[in-house]
mmCIF file of C-alpha atoms in Angstrom:
data_model
loop_
_atom_site.group_PDB
_atom_site.id
_atom_site.type_symbol
_atom_site.label_atom_id
_atom_site.label_comp_id
_atom_site.label_asym_id
_atom_site.label_seq_id
_atom_site.Cartn_x
_atom_site.Cartn_y
_atom_site.Cartn_z
ATOM 1 C CA MET A 1 10.439 170.235 255.358
ATOM 2 C CA VAL A 2 8.411 172.492 257.567
ATOM 3 C CA THR A 3 9.570 175.487 259.777
ATOM 4 C CA TRP A 4 7.353 175.604 262.751
ATOM 5 C CA ALA A 5 7.194 178.796 264.941
ATOM 6 C CA ALA A 6 5.686 177.888 268.314
ATOM 7 C CA PHE A 7 3.434 180.197 270.223
ATOM 8 C CA PRO A 8 1.630 180.037 273.428
ATOM 9 C CA ARG A 9 -1.724 178.706 272.520
ATOM 10 C CA ALA A 10 -3.550 181.475 274.271
ATOM 11 C CA ASP A 11 -1.833 183.951 271.906
ATOM 12 C CA PHE A 12 -2.914 182.155 268.627
ATOM 13 C CA ARG A 13 -6.352 182.282 267.152
ATOM 14 C CA PHE A 14 -7.691 181.797 263.574
ATOM 15 C CA THR A 15 -9.189 185.081 262.471
ATOM 16 C CA ALA A 16 -11.092 183.796 259.318
ATOM 17 C CA GLY A 17 -12.487 180.498 258.013
ATOM 18 C CA ALA A 18 -12.871 177.052 259.336
ATOM 19 C CA PRO A 19 -9.668 175.134 259.272
ATOM 20 C CA ALA A 20 -9.796 171.385 258.973
ATOM 21 C CA ALA A 21 -7.669 169.185 261.376
ATOM 22 C CA PHE A 22 -6.128 165.801 260.648
ATOM 23 C CA ALA A 23 -4.973 163.555 263.723
ATOM 24 C CA SER A 24 -1.886 162.135 262.172
ATOM 25 C CA SER A 25 -1.242 160.445 265.734
ATOM 26 C CA PRO A 26 -3.393 160.198 268.659
ATOM 27 C CA GLY A 27 -3.945 163.552 270.354
ATOM 28 C CA VAL A 28 -2.250 165.422 267.565
ATOM 29 C CA ARG A 29 -4.029 167.907 265.072
ATOM 30 C CA ARG A 30 -2.508 169.169 261.928
ATOM 31 C CA TRP A 31 -4.440 172.158 260.832
ATOM 32 C CA PHE A 32 -4.959 172.849 257.207
ATOM 33 C CA CYS A 33 -7.102 174.934 254.915
ATOM 34 C CA PRO A 34 -9.962 172.614 253.486
ATOM 35 C CA ARG A 35 -10.102 174.745 250.385
ATOM 36 C CA CYS A 36 -6.606 174.947 249.160
ATOM 37 C CA GLY A 37 -4.663 172.478 251.348
ATOM 38 C CA ALA A 38 -2.229 174.932 252.771
ATOM 39 C CA GLN A 39 -0.657 173.418 255.929
ATOM 40 C CA LEU A 40 -1.140 176.006 258.810
ATOM 41 C CA ALA A 41 -0.480 174.726 262.226
ATOM 42 C CA PHE A 42 0.128 171.860 264.491
ATOM 43 C CA ASP A 43 -0.798 171.323 268.174
ATOM 44 C CA GLN A 44 -1.263 168.321 270.485
ATOM 45 C CA ASP A 45 -2.835 167.383 273.725
ATOM 46 C CA GLY A 46 -0.781 168.432 276.860
ATOM 47 C CA ASP A 47 1.460 170.777 274.968
ATOM 48 C CA PRO A 48 0.723 174.563 275.721
ATOM 49 C CA SER A 49 2.030 175.827 272.242
ATOM 50 C CA MET A 50 0.508 176.113 268.817
ATOM 51 C CA ASP A 51 3.179 175.607 266.147
ATOM 52 C CA VAL A 52 2.425 177.628 263.035
ATOM 53 C CA SER A 53 4.057 176.864 259.825
ATOM 54 C CA ALA A 54 6.366 180.043 259.446
ATOM 55 C CA ALA A 55 6.068 179.945 255.596
ATOM 56 C CA THR A 56 2.329 180.864 255.819
ATOM 57 C CA LEU A 57 3.023 184.100 257.889
ATOM 58 C CA ASP A 58 2.322 187.267 256.084
ATOM 59 C CA ASP A 59 5.972 188.269 257.443
ATOM 60 C CA ALA A 60 7.786 185.083 257.388
ATOM 61 C CA ALA A 61 11.149 186.845 257.611
ATOM 62 C CA SER A 62 10.471 187.797 261.176
ATOM 63 C CA VAL A 63 10.732 184.268 262.831
ATOM 64 C CA ALA A 64 14.040 182.814 262.031
ATOM 65 C CA PRO A 65 14.283 178.979 263.314
ATOM 66 C CA ASP A 66 16.803 178.033 265.846
ATOM 67 C CA ARG A 67 17.284 174.311 265.349
ATOM 68 C CA HIS A 68 16.524 171.282 263.180
ATOM 69 C CA ILE A 69 14.522 168.361 264.495
ATOM 70 C CA TRP A 70 14.149 164.863 263.314
ATOM 71 C CA THR A 71 17.364 164.978 261.037
ATOM 72 C CA SER A 72 17.346 161.287 261.208
ATOM 73 C CA SER A 73 14.698 161.206 258.741
ATOM 74 C CA ALA A 74 16.236 164.288 256.625
ATOM 75 C CA LEU A 75 16.541 163.489 252.872
ATOM 76 C CA PRO A 76 20.139 162.676 252.145
ATOM 77 C CA TRP A 77 20.601 165.298 249.268
ATOM 78 C CA LEU A 78 19.155 168.277 251.203
ATOM 79 C CA ARG A 79 21.681 170.586 252.573
ATOM 80 C CA LEU A 80 20.582 173.532 254.191
ATOM 81 C CA ASP A 81 22.629 176.895 254.310
ATOM 82 C CA ASP A 82 22.741 177.496 258.163
ATOM 83 C CA HIS A 83 24.592 176.491 261.260
ATOM 84 C CA LEU A 84 21.762 175.602 263.505
ATOM 85 C CA PRO A 85 21.877 172.812 265.988
ATOM 86 C CA ARG A 86 20.643 169.578 264.741
ATOM 87 C CA GLU A 87 18.626 166.844 266.647
ATOM 88 C CA PRO A 88 18.280 163.364 265.325
ATOM 89 C CA LYS A 89 14.827 163.312 267.013
ATOM 90 C CA GLU A 90 13.290 166.132 269.146
ATOM 91 C CA THR A 91 14.554 167.235 272.514
ATOM 92 C CA PRO A 92 11.526 168.381 274.512
ATOM 93 C CA ARG A 93 11.588 172.076 275.554
ATOM 94 C CA PRO A 94 10.597 173.466 278.802
ATOM 95 C CA MET B 1 15.595 150.281 232.789
ATOM 96 C CA THR B 2 12.019 150.516 234.141
ATOM 97 C CA PHE B 3 11.256 153.690 235.996
ATOM 98 C CA ARG B 4 8.672 153.384 238.834
ATOM 99 C CA GLN B 5 8.160 155.623 241.849
ATOM 100 C CA ALA B 6 5.046 155.794 244.039
ATOM 101 C CA GLY B 7 3.909 158.259 246.681
ATOM 102 C CA GLY B 8 0.775 159.655 248.372
ATOM 103 C CA CYS B 9 -0.454 161.649 251.061
ATOM 104 C CA LEU B 10 -0.043 161.435 254.843
ATOM 105 C CA CYS B 11 -3.372 159.433 255.548
ATOM 106 C CA GLY B 12 -3.108 157.228 252.495
ATOM 107 C CA ALA B 13 -6.383 158.179 251.016
ATOM 108 C CA VAL B 14 -4.596 159.447 247.975
ATOM 109 C CA ARG B 15 -1.897 157.366 246.252
ATOM 110 C CA TYR B 16 -0.156 157.646 242.758
ATOM 111 C CA GLU B 17 2.630 156.207 240.709
ATOM 112 C CA ILE B 18 5.196 157.502 238.275
ATOM 113 C CA THR B 19 6.461 155.338 235.361
ATOM 114 C CA GLU B 20 8.399 157.678 233.413
ATOM 115 C CA GLN B 21 11.578 159.579 234.315
ATOM 116 C CA PRO B 22 11.229 163.132 235.478
ATOM 117 C CA THR B 23 11.787 165.816 233.064
ATOM 118 C CA HIS B 24 12.868 168.247 235.662
ATOM 119 C CA ASN B 25 13.492 168.619 239.441
ATOM 120 C CA GLY B 26 13.693 172.150 241.120
ATOM 121 C CA TYR B 27 13.051 174.390 243.985
ATOM 122 C CA CYS B 28 10.603 177.258 243.766
ATOM 123 C CA HIS B 29 10.817 179.980 246.370
ATOM 124 C CA CYS B 30 7.857 182.127 245.258
ATOM 125 C CA ARG B 31 5.334 183.253 247.878
ATOM 126 C CA LEU B 32 2.437 181.244 246.233
ATOM 127 C CA CYS B 33 4.374 177.907 246.563
ATOM 128 C CA ARG B 34 5.468 178.803 250.197
ATOM 129 C CA ARG B 35 1.714 179.674 251.137
ATOM 130 C CA ALA B 36 0.073 176.568 249.207
ATOM 131 C CA THR B 37 2.470 174.173 250.951
ATOM 132 C CA GLY B 38 3.298 175.737 254.330
ATOM 133 C CA ALA B 39 6.956 174.969 253.631
ATOM 134 C CA PRO B 40 9.756 177.409 253.288
ATOM 135 C CA VAL B 41 10.480 176.270 249.772
ATOM 136 C CA PHE B 42 8.446 174.101 247.262
ATOM 137 C CA ALA B 43 10.472 171.046 246.045
ATOM 138 C CA GLY B 44 9.042 169.444 243.002
ATOM 139 C CA VAL B 45 9.520 166.659 240.428
ATOM 140 C CA SER B 46 8.313 167.327 237.010
ATOM 141 C CA PHE B 47 7.003 164.561 234.822
ATOM 142 C CA ARG B 48 4.828 163.896 231.787
ATOM 143 C CA ARG B 49 1.193 163.447 232.585
ATOM 144 C CA SER B 50 1.256 160.215 230.426
ATOM 145 C CA GLY B 51 3.721 158.712 232.935
ATOM 146 C CA PHE B 52 1.609 159.425 236.027
ATOM 147 C CA ARG B 53 -1.527 157.781 237.417
ATOM 148 C CA LEU B 54 -3.720 157.816 240.627
ATOM 149 C CA THR B 55 -3.828 154.417 242.123
ATOM 150 C CA ARG B 56 -6.031 155.378 244.925
ATOM 151 C CA GLY B 57 -8.362 158.125 245.900
ATOM 152 C CA GLU B 58 -9.168 161.371 244.198
ATOM 153 C CA PRO B 59 -7.272 164.602 245.382
ATOM 154 C CA LYS B 60 -9.000 167.909 245.791
ATOM 155 C CA ARG B 61 -7.778 170.660 243.750
ATOM 156 C CA TYR B 62 -7.467 174.497 244.223
ATOM 157 C CA ARG B 63 -7.249 177.253 241.492
ATOM 158 C CA SER B 64 -4.321 179.221 242.884
ATOM 159 C CA SER B 65 -4.212 181.452 239.792
ATOM 160 C CA GLU B 66 -5.932 181.491 236.399
ATOM 161 C CA ARG B 67 -3.141 179.188 235.138
ATOM 162 C CA ALA B 68 -2.764 176.459 237.779
ATOM 163 C CA PHE B 69 -4.362 173.980 240.046
ATOM 164 C CA ARG B 70 -2.772 172.761 243.266
ATOM 165 C CA HIS B 71 -3.878 169.366 244.411
ATOM 166 C CA PHE B 72 -4.123 168.081 247.882
ATOM 167 C CA CYS B 73 -5.818 165.325 249.896
ATOM 168 C CA GLY B 74 -9.212 166.450 251.207
ATOM 169 C CA ASP B 75 -8.829 164.276 254.155
ATOM 170 C CA CYS B 76 -5.454 165.131 255.655
ATOM 171 C CA GLY B 77 -4.529 168.290 253.544
ATOM 172 C CA SER B 78 -1.200 166.991 252.163
ATOM 173 C CA PRO B 79 -0.195 168.997 249.270
ATOM 174 C CA LEU B 80 0.319 166.738 246.372
ATOM 175 C CA PHE B 81 0.570 167.967 242.831
ATOM 176 C CA PHE B 82 0.887 171.082 240.792
ATOM 177 C CA GLU B 83 -1.101 171.287 237.390
ATOM 178 C CA PRO B 84 0.015 174.068 235.235
ATOM 179 C CA LEU B 85 -2.962 174.779 232.854
ATOM 180 C CA ASP B 86 -0.767 176.410 230.283
ATOM 181 C CA ALA B 87 1.473 173.330 229.950
ATOM 182 C CA PRO B 88 -0.916 170.489 230.838
ATOM 183 C CA GLU B 89 1.357 167.783 229.708
ATOM 184 C CA PHE B 90 3.656 168.414 232.536
ATOM 185 C CA TRP B 91 2.610 167.992 236.228
ATOM 186 C CA GLU B 92 4.786 168.400 239.357
ATOM 187 C CA VAL B 93 4.797 165.998 242.247
ATOM 188 C CA LEU B 94 5.847 167.382 245.703
ATOM 189 C CA VAL B 95 9.018 165.721 246.780
ATOM 190 C CA GLY B 96 7.752 165.256 250.351
ATOM 191 C CA SER B 97 4.886 163.114 249.030
ATOM 192 C CA LEU B 98 7.246 160.497 247.478
ATOM 193 C CA ASP B 99 7.616 157.248 249.268
ATOM 194 C CA ASP B 100 11.347 157.284 248.519
ATOM 195 C CA ALA B 101 12.745 160.934 247.533
ATOM 196 C CA SER B 102 16.444 159.860 248.034
ATOM 197 C CA TRP B 103 16.915 159.358 244.245
ATOM 198 C CA VAL B 104 15.736 162.997 243.373
ATOM 199 C CA GLU B 105 18.443 165.077 242.062
ATOM 200 C CA MET B 106 17.519 168.764 242.326
ATOM 201 C CA LYS B 107 18.553 171.132 239.262
ATOM 202 C CA THR B 108 17.530 174.580 239.692
ATOM 203 C CA HIS B 109 16.165 177.366 242.166
ATOM 204 C CA ILE B 110 13.579 179.681 240.700
ATOM 205 C CA PHE B 111 12.042 182.842 242.344
ATOM 206 C CA THR B 112 14.974 183.358 244.792
ATOM 207 C CA ALA B 113 13.979 187.126 244.807
ATOM 208 C CA SER B 114 11.026 185.842 247.059
ATOM 209 C CA ARG B 115 13.278 183.580 249.251
ATOM 210 C CA ILE B 116 12.710 183.903 252.935
ATOM 211 C CA PRO B 117 15.939 185.647 254.229
ATOM 212 C CA TRP B 118 16.666 183.021 257.055
ATOM 213 C CA PHE B 119 16.230 179.982 254.556
ATOM 214 C CA ASP B 120 18.699 178.781 252.010
ATOM 215 C CA VAL B 121 19.835 175.555 250.385
ATOM 216 C CA ARG B 122 23.505 175.090 250.303
ATOM 217 C CA ASP B 123 24.324 174.038 246.622
ATOM 218 C CA ASP B 124 25.676 175.215 243.341
ATOM 219 C CA LEU B 125 22.587 174.910 241.438
ATOM 220 C CA PRO B 126 21.535 177.448 238.978
ATOM 221 C CA ARG B 127 19.326 180.104 240.356
ATOM 222 C CA SER B 128 17.027 182.731 238.803
ATOM 223 C CA LEU B 129 15.433 185.756 240.641
ATOM 224 C CA GLY B 130 12.097 184.775 238.857
ATOM 225 C CA TRP B 131 11.347 182.335 236.118
ATOM 226 C CA ARG B 132 14.093 180.453 234.391
ATOM 227 C CA ASP B 133 12.731 181.567 231.208
ATOM 228 C CA PRO B 134 11.341 185.167 231.898
ATOM 229 C CA GLU B 135 10.395 185.597 228.172
ATOM 230 C CA ARG B 136 8.093 182.622 228.215
ATOM 231 C CA HIS B 137 6.452 183.663 231.385
ATOM 232 C CA LYS B 138 6.290 187.489 230.897
ATOM 233 C CA ASP B 139 2.582 187.637 231.426
ATOM 234 C CA LYS B 140 2.873 186.033 234.855
ATOM 235 C CA PRO B 141 5.800 187.509 236.609
ATOM 236 C CA GLN B 142 4.651 186.561 239.974
ATOM 237 C CA GLY B 143 4.082 182.840 239.355
ATOM 238 C CA TYR B 144 1.182 180.609 239.578
#
């Protein structure tokens, strides 16, 4: 389970270190710290946003999520305490 | 009945298997666990080291405090294991790395005092603000 906070890529930059990227699919980059393994961000070709893993923000409380995606793959025993819309896959956003 | 579960990282460079029943399954909401995984909560399965073996590859490990290593795949970054140095016979596997996690039955929440305000799990499991047994961990109140 990951909570992504999407930002325009122009408004995002790494300020320290050299993160590693793993291409989990063609054109996709999952950014992580090669020293500790922390999962940091996700972006892909043709998408103007950088998705940051909200849990790594210094102030994670500031970015409440507004939907669930890929619930078709959710663990059967995991019930989150929220009333957010749930999407079996992912509906693209404008 | 024989217990056997397998898992690994996203790219498949590191694979493992567990051949003993877990000793505990739980959520940890502490800041270190969140940061180490990038997930809003750490969900782990504890097991005896004797019932665990790597079947492919070798993870990297990071010393997140003087008392623990966190293991991850150096190729794809997937967080995999938690190794507590003060209880080396018990390791934790991250639930998300199991090939099949549908059988896992979570038992507790710890460090709920650090929980992200907008994130919670709906259940009636016992919860503790910090450690389940604060006396045992009194010298490391903030976790590993």
